[in-house]
Tab-separated table of C-alpha atoms and ligand atoms in Angstrom:
chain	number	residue	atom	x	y	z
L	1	UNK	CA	5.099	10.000	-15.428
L	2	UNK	CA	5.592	6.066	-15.908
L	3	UNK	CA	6.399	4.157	-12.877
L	4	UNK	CA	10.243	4.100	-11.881
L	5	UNK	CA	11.392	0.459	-10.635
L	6	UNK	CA	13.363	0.585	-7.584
L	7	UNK	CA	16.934	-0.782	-7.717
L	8	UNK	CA	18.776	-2.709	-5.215
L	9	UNK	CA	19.961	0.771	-3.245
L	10	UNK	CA	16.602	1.985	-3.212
L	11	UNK	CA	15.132	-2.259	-1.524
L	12	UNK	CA	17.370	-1.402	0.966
L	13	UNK	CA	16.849	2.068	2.087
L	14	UNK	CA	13.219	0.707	2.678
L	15	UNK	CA	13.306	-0.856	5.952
L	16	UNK	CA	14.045	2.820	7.083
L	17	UNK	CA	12.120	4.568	4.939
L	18	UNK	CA	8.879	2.347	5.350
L	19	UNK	CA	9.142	0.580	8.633
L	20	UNK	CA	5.789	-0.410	9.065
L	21	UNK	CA	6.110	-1.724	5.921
L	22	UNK	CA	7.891	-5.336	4.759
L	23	UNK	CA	9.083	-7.084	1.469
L	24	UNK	CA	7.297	-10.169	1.273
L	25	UNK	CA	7.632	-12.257	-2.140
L	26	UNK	CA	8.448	-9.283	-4.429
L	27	UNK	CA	5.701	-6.541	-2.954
L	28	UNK	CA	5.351	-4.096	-0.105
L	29	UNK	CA	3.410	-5.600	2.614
L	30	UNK	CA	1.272	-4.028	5.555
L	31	UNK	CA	-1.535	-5.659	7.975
L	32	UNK	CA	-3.677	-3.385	9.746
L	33	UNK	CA	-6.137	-3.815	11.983
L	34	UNK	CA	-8.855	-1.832	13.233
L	35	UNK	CA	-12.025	-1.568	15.707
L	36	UNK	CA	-14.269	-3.254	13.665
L	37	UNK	CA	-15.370	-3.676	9.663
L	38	UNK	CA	-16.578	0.051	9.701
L	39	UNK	CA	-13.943	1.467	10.656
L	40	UNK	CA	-11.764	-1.150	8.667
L	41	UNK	CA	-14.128	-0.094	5.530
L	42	UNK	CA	-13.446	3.839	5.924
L	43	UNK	CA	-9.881	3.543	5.883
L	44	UNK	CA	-9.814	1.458	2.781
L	45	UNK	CA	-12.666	3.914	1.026
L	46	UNK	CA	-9.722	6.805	1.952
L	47	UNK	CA	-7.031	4.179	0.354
L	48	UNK	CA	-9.448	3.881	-2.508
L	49	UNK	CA	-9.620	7.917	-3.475
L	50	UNK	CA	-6.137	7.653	-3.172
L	51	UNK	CA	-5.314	5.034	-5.169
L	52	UNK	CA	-7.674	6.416	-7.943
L	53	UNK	CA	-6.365	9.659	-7.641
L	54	UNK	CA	-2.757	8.418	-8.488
L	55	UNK	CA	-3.711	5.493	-10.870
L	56	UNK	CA	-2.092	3.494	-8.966
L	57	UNK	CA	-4.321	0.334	-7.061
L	58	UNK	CA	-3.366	-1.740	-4.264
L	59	UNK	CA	-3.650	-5.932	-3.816
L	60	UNK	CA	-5.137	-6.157	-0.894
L	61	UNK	CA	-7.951	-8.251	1.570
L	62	UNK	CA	-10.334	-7.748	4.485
L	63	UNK	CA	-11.843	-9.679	6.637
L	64	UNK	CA	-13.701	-7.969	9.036
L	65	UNK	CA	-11.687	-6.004	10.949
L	66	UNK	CA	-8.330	-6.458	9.921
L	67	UNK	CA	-6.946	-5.079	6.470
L	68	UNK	CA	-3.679	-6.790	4.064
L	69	UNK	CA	-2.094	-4.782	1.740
L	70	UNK	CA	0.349	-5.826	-0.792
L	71	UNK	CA	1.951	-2.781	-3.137
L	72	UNK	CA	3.622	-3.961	-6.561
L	73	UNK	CA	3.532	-2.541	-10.146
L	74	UNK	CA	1.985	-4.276	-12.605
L	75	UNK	CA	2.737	-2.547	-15.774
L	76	UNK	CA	6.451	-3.206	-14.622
L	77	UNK	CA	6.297	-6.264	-12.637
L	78	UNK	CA	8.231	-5.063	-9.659
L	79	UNK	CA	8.211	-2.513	-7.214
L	80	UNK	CA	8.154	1.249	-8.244
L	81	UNK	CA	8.329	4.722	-7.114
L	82	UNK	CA	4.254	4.363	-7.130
L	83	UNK	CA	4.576	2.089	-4.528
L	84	UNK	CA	6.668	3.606	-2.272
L	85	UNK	CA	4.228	6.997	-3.057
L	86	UNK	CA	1.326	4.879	-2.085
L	87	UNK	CA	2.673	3.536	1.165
L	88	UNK	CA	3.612	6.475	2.241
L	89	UNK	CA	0.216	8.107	1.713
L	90	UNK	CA	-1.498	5.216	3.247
L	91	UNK	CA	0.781	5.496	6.062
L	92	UNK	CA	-0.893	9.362	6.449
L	93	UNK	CA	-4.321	7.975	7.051
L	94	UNK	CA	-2.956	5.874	9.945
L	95	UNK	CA	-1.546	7.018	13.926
P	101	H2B	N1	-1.848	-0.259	-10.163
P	101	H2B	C1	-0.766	-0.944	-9.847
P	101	H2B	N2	-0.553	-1.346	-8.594
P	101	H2B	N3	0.141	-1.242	-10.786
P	101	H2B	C2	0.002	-0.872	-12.054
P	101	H2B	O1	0.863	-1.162	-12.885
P	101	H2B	C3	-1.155	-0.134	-12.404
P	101	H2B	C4	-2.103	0.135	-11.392
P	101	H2B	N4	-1.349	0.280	-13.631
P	101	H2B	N5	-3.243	0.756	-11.688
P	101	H2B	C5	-2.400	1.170	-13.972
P	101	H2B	C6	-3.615	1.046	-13.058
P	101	H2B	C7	-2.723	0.940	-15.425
P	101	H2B	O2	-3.218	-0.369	-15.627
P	101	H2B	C8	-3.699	1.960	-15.983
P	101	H2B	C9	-4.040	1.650	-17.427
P	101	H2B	O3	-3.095	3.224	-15.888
């Protein structure tokens, strides 16, 4: 199914929805960090399957420990029901 952009109704509900999540310049955002780069590495390997799994990739960074995540469509330019799918699913991987 192709990706549904969110409208304005849907931005909003997304501070409830997604709280450890924010809207920074147009994407979802996240930081995480962890114990150390293995255990920072594991959780991203589990994001990867994920991500693959729903063809559906996130921006993100690590540097060592710590993990940045930033969830926008690409084929669409702005955010999308993939992202909010994705966030929540990475969300399941964490306490
Ligand atoms: N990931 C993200 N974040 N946005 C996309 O638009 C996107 C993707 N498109 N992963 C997918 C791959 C597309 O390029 C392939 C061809 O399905």
């Amino acid at each position: 199914m192709p990706a549904q952009p969110l409208n304005s109704s849907d931005l909003s509900a997304l501070a409830t929805t997604l709280p450890n999540w924010q809207l920074v310049a147009g994407t979802l955002h996240r930081d995480l960090v962890f114990a150390d780069f293995v255990e920072a590495f594991a959780f991203m390997t589990k994001v990867a399957l994920i991500a693959e799994a729903m063809d559906h990739h996130p921006q993100w960074s690590n540097v060592w420990n710590r993990v940045s995540i930033d969830l926008i469509t690409h084929d669409t330019g702005c955010l999308s029901n993939l992202d909010v799918q994705l966030a929540q699913r990475i969300d399941g991987l964490t306490p």
